[in-house]
Amino acid sequence: MIINPASTRLRARTVAIADPGPLEAYLTPTRSMCLVHGGQGVIGLGEVARFETDSPDAADVWWETFSAEIEDETEMPGVHGTGPIAFGSFAFDPDRSASPSVMIVPETVIGHRAGHSWVTQMSYDVVDADPPRIQAPPRRAPITSVAPGVIGEQRWRELAGQVQEILGEADLERVLLMRDTMVRTADPIDPRWIVETLIRREPDAWTYLVEGAVGVTSKLMVGDLDGLLRTRALTHGPTGDDSNASRILDALRGRGPIAAEHRRTVEWSAERIAPFCSAVRYSPFPGLVWADEDRLLSTDVTGAALPDTRSLAVVSGLHPAPFVSGLPAWKAADTLAEVEEVDRGRITGPLGWVDRDGDGEWVTDWRGAQIDGTDPNLAHVFTGQAVSRDDDITALSEELEAKVRATLAVVGL
């Protein structure tokens, strides 16, 4: 379904500006979106067009056609990421979700990247020349209740046992099984509070907000900018207590089962982006992403993008990522369709933005919050836990409960 006025042709104007400072300071309490990382990124304000869909491929066809009709006036020709863009947020499994995937074209974009800062404003009539302004600081909504969602602790253990039975019979290494929590507040939730909390806690990660889906992640699903295509392969490692220090060290040296699993994830990622690249490269040894609630082996897979490569096409090839489904990814997704009882909605689905040339940035994660579209005092918070064949379910469940508490703290609820 396409929802946009059609009385006149859409116009866009992009102007270079001085460094605007923290982009999140310009977000408004409603109808705003962002993807920021390390002080760089883009935010969107307002809405001039919307497209509801069920796949990145359909969204790409719509955006390529729609953006081609925009009258684009710019002071920054050739600078990727400037000009008209669309933010997108896609359901993890559209066949099992009540949440439609959505593309939103914002009325105003503020961006900062690689020494460039800009404002793009769009309208079907006269383009507004007034620059956006820094907003009043957000306030935290007092929490009135935190309760298990569709899958509580005991039900998660039962489902994890079912997953292990399937793993024992199928060619599957692991499956990421979700646990959900419902958070209710006394006042409407201001997503800006969550965004600012996330940026303070994890400034080197990607913080996102689109259509009520909000969170922070180290999982860059697709980065397609300036001719370079990049995806980050991540593998869940052991918790960071002293007993696991040697296992983490072995994995960083490329030794042991965790490193072997990570290599297969890296190879899967390289195979998926290879059709879009003239060459693909990655390090033989992983890095480590260190967080309070998780340890992640990390390898960036990069390639020189072929001409006319579009980021949404790459997203389609990489979804669902092993990081949010399991390994092998398509078999894990089939298992989740059979076993997992909660609708993830757009959490763990691709989320990001795309410009007129098809370049963009897209992320995903095993945790996140979805602010209810009809009840602004309610947030559905998701946290995932990878299950392997020989894992101790009780120990996994205890680890997951710690992650649930950490996720609630991370999203500021």
Tab-separated table of C-alpha atoms in Angstrom:
chain	number	residue	atom	x	y	z
A	1	MET	CA	0.000	0.000	0.000
A	2	ILE	CA	1.325	3.441	-0.987
A	3	ILE	CA	0.206	6.446	1.024
A	4	ASN	CA	1.311	9.836	-0.289
A	5	PRO	CA	-0.282	12.954	-1.758
A	6	ALA	CA	-0.164	13.182	-5.539
A	7	SER	CA	-1.311	16.681	-6.372
A	8	THR	CA	2.085	18.046	-7.386
A	9	ARG	CA	5.571	16.755	-7.988
A	10	LEU	CA	7.782	16.252	-4.943
A	11	ARG	CA	10.634	18.743	-4.649
A	12	ALA	CA	13.836	18.421	-2.615
A	13	ARG	CA	16.518	20.931	-1.726
A	14	THR	CA	19.864	19.987	-0.130
A	15	VAL	CA	22.197	22.579	1.380
A	16	ALA	CA	25.554	22.200	3.068
A	17	ILE	CA	25.664	23.304	6.709
A	18	ALA	CA	28.190	23.599	9.495
A	19	ASP	CA	28.591	20.599	11.794
A	20	PRO	CA	25.185	20.483	13.553
A	21	GLY	CA	26.519	18.731	16.660
A	22	PRO	CA	24.682	15.710	18.102
A	23	LEU	CA	22.116	14.702	15.502
A	24	GLU	CA	19.816	13.167	18.102
A	25	ALA	CA	19.240	16.635	19.606
A	26	TYR	CA	17.079	17.499	16.576
A	27	LEU	CA	14.722	14.523	16.906
A	28	THR	CA	11.093	15.350	17.665
A	29	PRO	CA	8.898	13.326	20.081
A	30	THR	CA	6.845	11.893	17.195
A	31	ARG	CA	7.356	11.285	13.479
A	32	SER	CA	11.129	11.156	13.663
A	33	MET	CA	13.692	8.484	12.772
A	34	CYS	CA	17.432	7.949	12.843
A	35	LEU	CA	20.425	5.733	12.223
A	36	VAL	CA	23.538	7.163	13.887
A	37	HIS	CA	26.959	5.703	14.596
A	38	GLY	CA	29.953	7.347	16.209
A	39	GLY	CA	28.492	10.839	15.858
A	40	GLN	CA	27.735	10.326	12.165
A	41	GLY	CA	24.587	9.299	10.345
A	42	VAL	CA	21.197	10.673	9.369
A	43	ILE	CA	17.965	11.638	11.100
A	44	GLY	CA	14.575	12.141	9.490
A	45	LEU	CA	11.757	14.427	10.610
A	46	GLY	CA	8.156	14.359	9.424
A	47	GLU	CA	6.807	12.339	6.522
A	48	VAL	CA	6.005	13.098	2.881
A	49	ALA	CA	5.458	9.537	1.623
A	50	ARG	CA	5.071	5.986	2.902
A	51	PHE	CA	5.134	2.538	1.334
A	52	GLU	CA	3.995	-0.591	3.168
A	53	THR	CA	5.351	-3.839	1.779
A	54	ASP	CA	6.570	-7.308	2.723
A	55	SER	CA	10.074	-7.433	1.235
A	56	PRO	CA	13.209	-5.354	0.576
A	57	ASP	CA	12.974	-6.211	-3.141
A	58	ALA	CA	9.486	-4.717	-3.454
A	59	ALA	CA	10.605	-1.698	-1.436
A	60	ASP	CA	13.575	-1.180	-3.760
A	61	VAL	CA	11.368	-1.226	-6.862
A	62	TRP	CA	9.038	1.312	-5.288
A	63	TRP	CA	11.838	3.607	-4.089
A	64	GLU	CA	13.726	3.561	-7.393
A	65	THR	CA	10.548	4.562	-9.243
A	66	PHE	CA	9.384	7.075	-6.640
A	67	SER	CA	12.747	8.821	-6.157
A	68	ALA	CA	13.297	9.163	-9.915
A	69	GLU	CA	10.354	11.590	-10.024
A	70	ILE	CA	11.705	13.922	-7.321
A	71	GLU	CA	12.898	17.343	-8.466
A	72	ASP	CA	16.242	17.442	-6.686
A	73	GLU	CA	18.166	20.677	-6.139
A	74	THR	CA	21.468	20.201	-4.320
A	75	GLU	CA	24.614	22.046	-3.307
A	76	MET	CA	26.391	18.705	-2.845
A	77	PRO	CA	26.183	16.733	-6.108
A	78	GLY	CA	27.918	13.366	-6.024
A	79	VAL	CA	28.098	13.093	-2.220
A	80	HIS	CA	26.457	9.762	-1.429
A	81	GLY	CA	23.829	9.801	1.288
A	82	THR	CA	22.798	13.393	0.656
A	83	GLY	CA	19.557	14.410	-1.010
A	84	PRO	CA	16.260	12.520	-0.723
A	85	ILE	CA	16.389	9.320	1.296
A	86	ALA	CA	13.897	6.780	2.604
A	87	PHE	CA	14.079	5.029	5.966
A	88	GLY	CA	12.951	1.414	6.114
A	89	SER	CA	12.075	-1.174	8.749
A	90	PHE	CA	11.237	-4.739	7.699
A	91	ALA	CA	9.488	-7.594	9.492
A	92	PHE	CA	11.713	-10.516	10.434
A	93	ASP	CA	9.220	-13.010	8.988
A	94	PRO	CA	6.477	-11.277	6.974
A	95	ASP	CA	4.586	-14.548	6.550
A	96	ARG	CA	4.083	-14.822	10.333
A	97	SER	CA	3.895	-11.187	11.368
A	98	ALA	CA	1.060	-8.750	11.918
A	99	SER	CA	3.552	-5.877	11.503
A	100	PRO	CA	3.948	-4.660	7.914
A	101	SER	CA	7.337	-3.650	6.635
A	102	VAL	CA	7.478	0.061	5.908
A	103	MET	CA	9.436	2.653	3.940
A	104	ILE	CA	9.109	6.294	5.038
A	105	VAL	CA	10.308	9.349	3.134
A	106	PRO	CA	10.966	12.102	5.701
A	107	GLU	CA	10.126	15.731	5.111
A	108	THR	CA	13.491	16.853	6.527
A	109	VAL	CA	16.843	15.055	6.737
A	110	ILE	CA	19.875	16.184	8.724
A	111	GLY	CA	23.066	14.300	7.963
A	112	HIS	CA	26.708	14.262	8.974
A	113	ARG	CA	29.309	11.950	7.424
A	114	ALA	CA	32.970	12.035	6.414
A	115	GLY	CA	33.344	15.753	7.125
A	116	HIS	CA	30.144	16.705	5.287
A	117	SER	CA	27.020	18.058	6.982
A	118	TRP	CA	23.761	18.832	5.230
A	119	VAL	CA	20.038	19.431	5.442
A	120	THR	CA	17.596	18.102	2.847
A	121	GLN	CA	14.028	19.390	2.884
A	122	MET	CA	11.180	18.010	0.762
A	123	SER	CA	7.694	19.189	-0.067
A	124	TYR	CA	4.954	18.799	-2.659
A	125	ASP	CA	4.637	22.563	-2.790
A	126	VAL	CA	7.152	25.192	-1.638
A	127	VAL	CA	10.192	23.702	0.094
A	128	ASP	CA	10.546	25.077	3.624
A	129	ALA	CA	13.722	27.158	3.890
A	130	ASP	CA	13.670	27.328	7.700
A	131	PRO	CA	16.393	25.117	9.206
A	132	PRO	CA	15.380	22.508	11.790
A	133	ARG	CA	15.998	23.450	15.401
A	134	ILE	CA	17.387	21.660	18.438
A	135	GLN	CA	14.524	20.295	20.527
A	136	ALA	CA	13.877	20.432	24.259
A	137	PRO	CA	15.465	17.452	26.082
A	138	PRO	CA	13.261	14.358	26.386
A	139	ARG	CA	11.989	13.008	29.689
A	140	ARG	CA	11.889	9.424	30.840
A	141	ALA	CA	8.398	7.967	31.195
A	142	PRO	CA	7.923	6.399	34.664
A	143	ILE	CA	7.506	2.616	34.462
A	144	THR	CA	4.371	1.174	36.055
A	145	SER	CA	4.866	-2.523	35.209
A	146	VAL	CA	7.263	-5.016	33.618
A	147	ALA	CA	5.730	-8.393	32.763
A	148	PRO	CA	6.591	-11.462	30.658
A	149	GLY	CA	5.247	-11.326	27.127
A	150	VAL	CA	4.130	-14.259	24.975
A	151	ILE	CA	7.192	-16.323	25.948
A	152	GLY	CA	8.058	-16.255	29.647
A	153	GLU	CA	11.058	-17.886	31.280
A	154	GLN	CA	9.519	-21.359	31.721
A	155	ARG	CA	7.999	-21.445	28.224
A	156	TRP	CA	11.330	-20.380	26.738
A	157	ARG	CA	13.012	-23.376	28.399
A	158	GLU	CA	10.385	-25.709	26.949
A	159	LEU	CA	10.826	-24.264	23.463
A	160	ALA	CA	14.614	-24.452	23.791
A	161	GLY	CA	14.235	-28.176	24.521
A	162	GLN	CA	12.162	-28.586	21.348
A	163	VAL	CA	14.815	-26.716	19.394
A	164	GLN	CA	17.519	-29.057	20.698
A	165	GLU	CA	15.507	-32.072	19.554
A	166	ILE	CA	15.278	-30.559	16.068
A	167	LEU	CA	19.002	-29.738	16.093
A	168	GLY	CA	19.734	-33.360	16.896
A	169	GLU	CA	17.861	-34.523	13.806
A	170	ALA	CA	18.724	-31.772	11.304
A	171	ASP	CA	21.855	-30.238	9.822
A	172	LEU	CA	21.636	-27.243	12.136
A	173	GLU	CA	24.278	-25.792	14.443
A	174	ARG	CA	22.232	-23.267	16.413
A	175	VAL	CA	18.972	-21.343	16.495
A	176	LEU	CA	18.359	-17.934	18.069
A	177	LEU	CA	15.202	-18.195	20.166
A	178	MET	CA	13.418	-15.052	21.336
A	179	ARG	CA	12.156	-14.038	24.782
A	180	ASP	CA	9.813	-11.035	25.070
A	181	THR	CA	8.835	-8.608	27.823
A	182	MET	CA	6.021	-6.059	28.048
A	183	VAL	CA	6.826	-2.683	29.633
A	184	ARG	CA	4.071	-0.241	30.553
A	185	THR	CA	4.681	3.386	31.538
A	186	ALA	CA	2.632	6.094	33.231
A	187	ASP	CA	3.182	8.579	30.390
A	188	PRO	CA	3.658	8.110	26.635
A	189	ILE	CA	7.129	6.767	25.876
A	190	ASP	CA	9.368	9.372	24.257
A	191	PRO	CA	11.647	7.367	21.921
A	192	ARG	CA	14.206	10.181	22.050
A	193	TRP	CA	14.933	9.236	25.668
A	194	ILE	CA	15.769	5.712	24.551
A	195	VAL	CA	17.890	6.955	21.621
A	196	GLU	CA	19.915	9.327	23.800
A	197	THR	CA	20.385	6.625	26.455
A	198	LEU	CA	21.649	4.171	23.844
A	199	ILE	CA	24.075	6.646	22.306
A	200	ARG	CA	25.562	7.425	25.723
A	201	ARG	CA	25.900	3.745	26.636
A	202	GLU	CA	27.220	2.441	23.311
A	203	PRO	CA	28.591	5.340	21.237
A	204	ASP	CA	30.489	3.044	18.856
A	205	ALA	CA	27.388	1.034	17.878
A	206	TRP	CA	24.540	1.915	15.505
A	207	THR	CA	21.519	3.446	17.265
A	208	TYR	CA	18.265	3.223	15.340
A	209	LEU	CA	14.700	4.488	15.450
A	210	VAL	CA	12.121	3.879	12.722
A	211	GLU	CA	8.345	3.631	13.190
A	212	GLY	CA	8.651	2.832	16.897
A	213	ALA	CA	11.375	0.183	16.475
A	214	VAL	CA	14.279	1.392	18.607
A	215	GLY	CA	17.554	-0.104	19.772
A	216	VAL	CA	21.307	-0.296	19.380
A	217	THR	CA	23.425	-2.860	17.532
A	218	SER	CA	26.944	-3.748	16.423
A	219	LYS	CA	25.516	-5.743	13.498
A	220	LEU	CA	25.993	-3.743	10.301
A	221	MET	CA	24.000	-5.834	7.871
A	222	VAL	CA	24.817	-3.763	4.774
A	223	GLY	CA	26.927	-0.664	4.341
A	224	ASP	CA	26.913	0.458	0.696
A	225	LEU	CA	28.634	3.826	0.355
A	226	ASP	CA	31.223	5.352	-1.972
A	227	GLY	CA	31.660	2.149	-3.960
A	228	LEU	CA	32.497	-0.006	-0.933
A	229	LEU	CA	30.171	-2.775	0.180
A	230	ARG	CA	30.502	-4.008	3.757
A	231	THR	CA	28.757	-6.451	6.047
A	232	ARG	CA	29.724	-7.426	9.585
A	233	ALA	CA	29.664	-11.090	10.548
A	234	LEU	CA	28.959	-11.551	14.265
A	235	THR	CA	28.876	-14.729	16.346
A	236	HIS	CA	27.633	-15.042	19.918
A	237	GLY	CA	30.527	-15.965	22.198
A	238	PRO	CA	30.649	-17.143	25.826
A	239	THR	CA	29.817	-14.793	28.671
A	240	GLY	CA	32.671	-12.702	30.003
A	241	ASP	CA	33.260	-14.330	33.384
A	242	ASP	CA	36.715	-15.564	34.323
A	243	SER	CA	35.914	-19.201	33.522
A	244	ASN	CA	35.417	-18.319	29.847
A	245	ALA	CA	38.488	-16.096	29.397
A	246	SER	CA	40.559	-18.884	27.831
A	247	ARG	CA	37.736	-19.819	25.427
A	248	ILE	CA	37.464	-16.209	24.263
A	249	LEU	CA	41.234	-15.984	23.800
A	250	ASP	CA	41.291	-19.236	21.802
A	251	ALA	CA	38.470	-17.953	19.592
A	252	LEU	CA	40.381	-14.738	18.859
A	253	ARG	CA	43.326	-16.895	17.789
A	254	GLY	CA	41.058	-18.794	15.415
A	255	ARG	CA	40.960	-21.925	17.561
A	256	GLY	CA	38.126	-23.980	19.013
A	257	PRO	CA	34.445	-24.536	18.170
A	258	ILE	CA	33.406	-20.893	18.587
A	259	ALA	CA	36.013	-19.765	16.075
A	260	ALA	CA	34.973	-22.547	13.697
A	261	GLU	CA	31.331	-21.454	13.886
A	262	HIS	CA	32.362	-17.854	13.314
A	263	ARG	CA	34.369	-18.857	10.231
A	264	ARG	CA	31.272	-20.487	8.768
A	265	THR	CA	29.275	-17.317	9.445
A	266	VAL	CA	31.976	-15.220	7.761
A	267	GLU	CA	32.037	-17.556	4.758
A	268	TRP	CA	28.244	-17.397	4.524
A	269	SER	CA	28.388	-13.584	4.552
A	270	ALA	CA	31.129	-13.527	1.903
A	271	GLU	CA	29.157	-15.863	-0.352
A	272	ARG	CA	26.056	-13.693	-0.038
A	273	ILE	CA	27.715	-10.391	-0.999
A	274	ALA	CA	30.048	-11.882	-3.642
A	275	PRO	CA	27.478	-11.525	-6.495
A	276	PHE	CA	27.415	-7.770	-5.828
A	277	CYS	CA	31.214	-7.283	-5.719
A	278	SER	CA	34.212	-7.497	-8.024
A	279	ALA	CA	36.268	-8.856	-5.097
A	280	VAL	CA	35.610	-9.779	-1.458
A	281	ARG	CA	38.101	-9.592	1.436
A	282	TYR	CA	38.078	-10.358	5.160
A	283	SER	CA	40.586	-11.007	7.946
A	284	PRO	CA	41.330	-14.644	8.905
A	285	PHE	CA	41.133	-13.683	12.593
A	286	PRO	CA	38.076	-12.169	14.327
A	287	GLY	CA	37.847	-9.144	16.554
A	288	LEU	CA	35.780	-8.898	19.717
A	289	VAL	CA	32.764	-6.719	20.505
A	290	TRP	CA	32.578	-6.400	24.285
A	291	ALA	CA	29.263	-5.595	25.935
A	292	ASP	CA	27.927	-6.024	29.441
A	293	GLU	CA	25.508	-8.744	28.384
A	294	ASP	CA	27.320	-10.468	25.504
A	295	ARG	CA	30.658	-11.224	23.857
A	296	LEU	CA	30.612	-11.201	20.070
A	297	LEU	CA	33.242	-12.369	17.607
A	298	SER	CA	33.328	-9.832	14.796
A	299	THR	CA	34.690	-9.821	11.235
A	300	ASP	CA	34.008	-7.170	8.591
A	301	VAL	CA	33.544	-8.613	5.103
A	302	THR	CA	34.162	-5.984	2.426
A	303	GLY	CA	34.114	-5.770	-1.343
A	304	ALA	CA	34.284	-3.353	-4.248
A	305	ALA	CA	30.645	-2.901	-5.253
A	306	LEU	CA	29.750	-3.594	-8.857
A	307	PRO	CA	28.155	-0.723	-10.810
A	308	ASP	CA	24.445	-0.188	-10.105
A	309	THR	CA	24.543	-2.258	-6.905
A	310	ARG	CA	21.617	-1.286	-4.699
A	311	SER	CA	21.766	-1.720	-0.939
A	312	LEU	CA	18.230	-3.111	-0.645
A	313	ALA	CA	19.082	-5.896	-3.091
A	314	VAL	CA	22.024	-6.841	-0.862
A	315	VAL	CA	19.757	-6.690	2.195
A	316	SER	CA	17.435	-9.158	0.508
A	317	GLY	CA	20.370	-11.501	-0.094
A	318	LEU	CA	21.575	-11.297	3.519
A	319	HIS	CA	18.253	-11.641	5.365
A	320	PRO	CA	17.765	-13.445	7.678
A	321	ALA	CA	21.307	-13.096	9.000
A	322	PRO	CA	22.686	-15.996	11.090
A	323	PHE	CA	23.142	-13.514	13.943
A	324	VAL	CA	19.365	-13.178	14.381
A	325	SER	CA	18.189	-16.600	13.138
A	326	GLY	CA	20.863	-19.287	13.424
A	327	LEU	CA	23.190	-21.332	11.265
A	328	PRO	CA	22.560	-22.269	8.497
A	329	ALA	CA	20.326	-19.223	8.326
A	330	TRP	CA	17.537	-20.502	6.078
A	331	LYS	CA	17.165	-23.762	8.001
A	332	ALA	CA	17.143	-21.845	11.273
A	333	ALA	CA	14.408	-19.550	9.930
A	334	ASP	CA	12.312	-22.602	8.982
A	335	THR	CA	12.773	-23.990	12.497
A	336	LEU	CA	11.725	-20.682	14.049
A	337	ALA	CA	8.601	-20.652	11.900
A	338	GLU	CA	7.759	-24.059	13.345
A	339	VAL	CA	8.726	-23.519	17.001
A	340	GLU	CA	8.888	-19.851	18.001
A	341	GLU	CA	5.521	-18.673	19.306
A	342	VAL	CA	6.054	-14.904	19.469
A	343	ASP	CA	5.663	-12.485	16.575
A	344	ARG	CA	8.976	-10.619	16.430
A	345	GLY	CA	7.430	-7.933	14.272
A	346	ARG	CA	10.124	-5.682	12.863
A	347	ILE	CA	12.633	-6.461	15.630
A	348	THR	CA	15.521	-8.567	14.215
A	349	GLY	CA	14.486	-7.496	10.721
A	350	PRO	CA	16.577	-5.168	8.513
A	351	LEU	CA	16.364	-1.462	9.396
A	352	GLY	CA	18.127	1.495	7.802
A	353	TRP	CA	18.008	4.010	4.966
A	354	VAL	CA	18.617	4.281	1.218
A	355	ASP	CA	19.379	7.246	-1.055
A	356	ARG	CA	18.418	7.927	-4.691
A	357	ASP	CA	21.441	6.007	-5.999
A	358	GLY	CA	20.513	2.922	-3.989
A	359	ASP	CA	23.356	3.408	-1.511
A	360	GLY	CA	22.564	3.136	2.177
A	361	GLU	CA	23.143	1.549	5.569
A	362	TRP	CA	21.149	-1.293	7.114
A	363	VAL	CA	21.431	-2.976	10.514
A	364	THR	CA	19.764	-5.741	12.528
A	365	ASP	CA	20.064	-7.124	16.058
A	366	TRP	CA	19.034	-9.876	18.494
A	367	ARG	CA	17.430	-7.344	20.853
A	368	GLY	CA	15.296	-4.231	20.595
A	369	ALA	CA	12.063	-2.544	21.584
A	370	GLN	CA	8.909	-1.843	19.619
A	371	ILE	CA	6.749	0.996	20.947
A	372	ASP	CA	3.133	0.049	20.369
A	373	GLY	CA	1.566	1.860	17.430
A	374	THR	CA	-1.797	2.372	19.147
A	375	ASP	CA	-0.769	2.528	22.825
A	376	PRO	CA	2.211	4.891	23.298
A	377	ASN	CA	2.499	3.821	26.955
A	378	LEU	CA	3.433	0.256	25.970
A	379	ALA	CA	6.721	-1.199	24.673
A	380	HIS	CA	7.325	-4.774	23.541
A	381	VAL	CA	10.970	-5.599	24.324
A	382	PHE	CA	12.720	-8.571	22.673
A	383	THR	CA	15.902	-10.409	23.688
A	384	GLY	CA	17.330	-13.444	21.884
A	385	GLN	CA	19.471	-16.356	23.039
A	386	ALA	CA	21.309	-18.775	20.754
A	387	VAL	CA	20.590	-22.462	21.427
A	388	SER	CA	22.992	-25.214	20.338
A	389	ARG	CA	22.592	-28.983	20.469
A	390	ASP	CA	24.671	-29.682	23.587
A	391	ASP	CA	23.900	-26.553	25.619
A	392	ASP	CA	22.649	-26.759	29.202
A	393	ILE	CA	19.167	-25.233	28.912
A	394	THR	CA	19.047	-24.170	32.558
A	395	ALA	CA	22.344	-22.331	32.217
A	396	LEU	CA	21.187	-20.779	28.927
A	397	SER	CA	17.949	-19.625	30.528
A	398	GLU	CA	19.809	-17.995	33.408
A	399	GLU	CA	22.099	-16.255	30.918
A	400	LEU	CA	19.073	-15.098	28.932
A	401	GLU	CA	17.384	-13.642	32.023
A	402	ALA	CA	20.529	-11.603	32.675
A	403	LYS	CA	20.379	-10.421	29.065
A	404	VAL	CA	16.712	-9.484	29.448
A	405	ARG	CA	17.547	-7.293	32.437
A	406	ALA	CA	20.472	-5.771	30.546
A	407	THR	CA	18.320	-5.140	27.466
A	408	LEU	CA	15.730	-3.300	29.566
A	409	ALA	CA	18.519	-1.172	31.001
A	410	VAL	CA	20.089	-0.615	27.574
A	411	VAL	CA	16.858	0.631	26.024
A	412	GLY	CA	16.315	2.914	29.014
A	413	LEU	CA	13.136	1.225	30.232
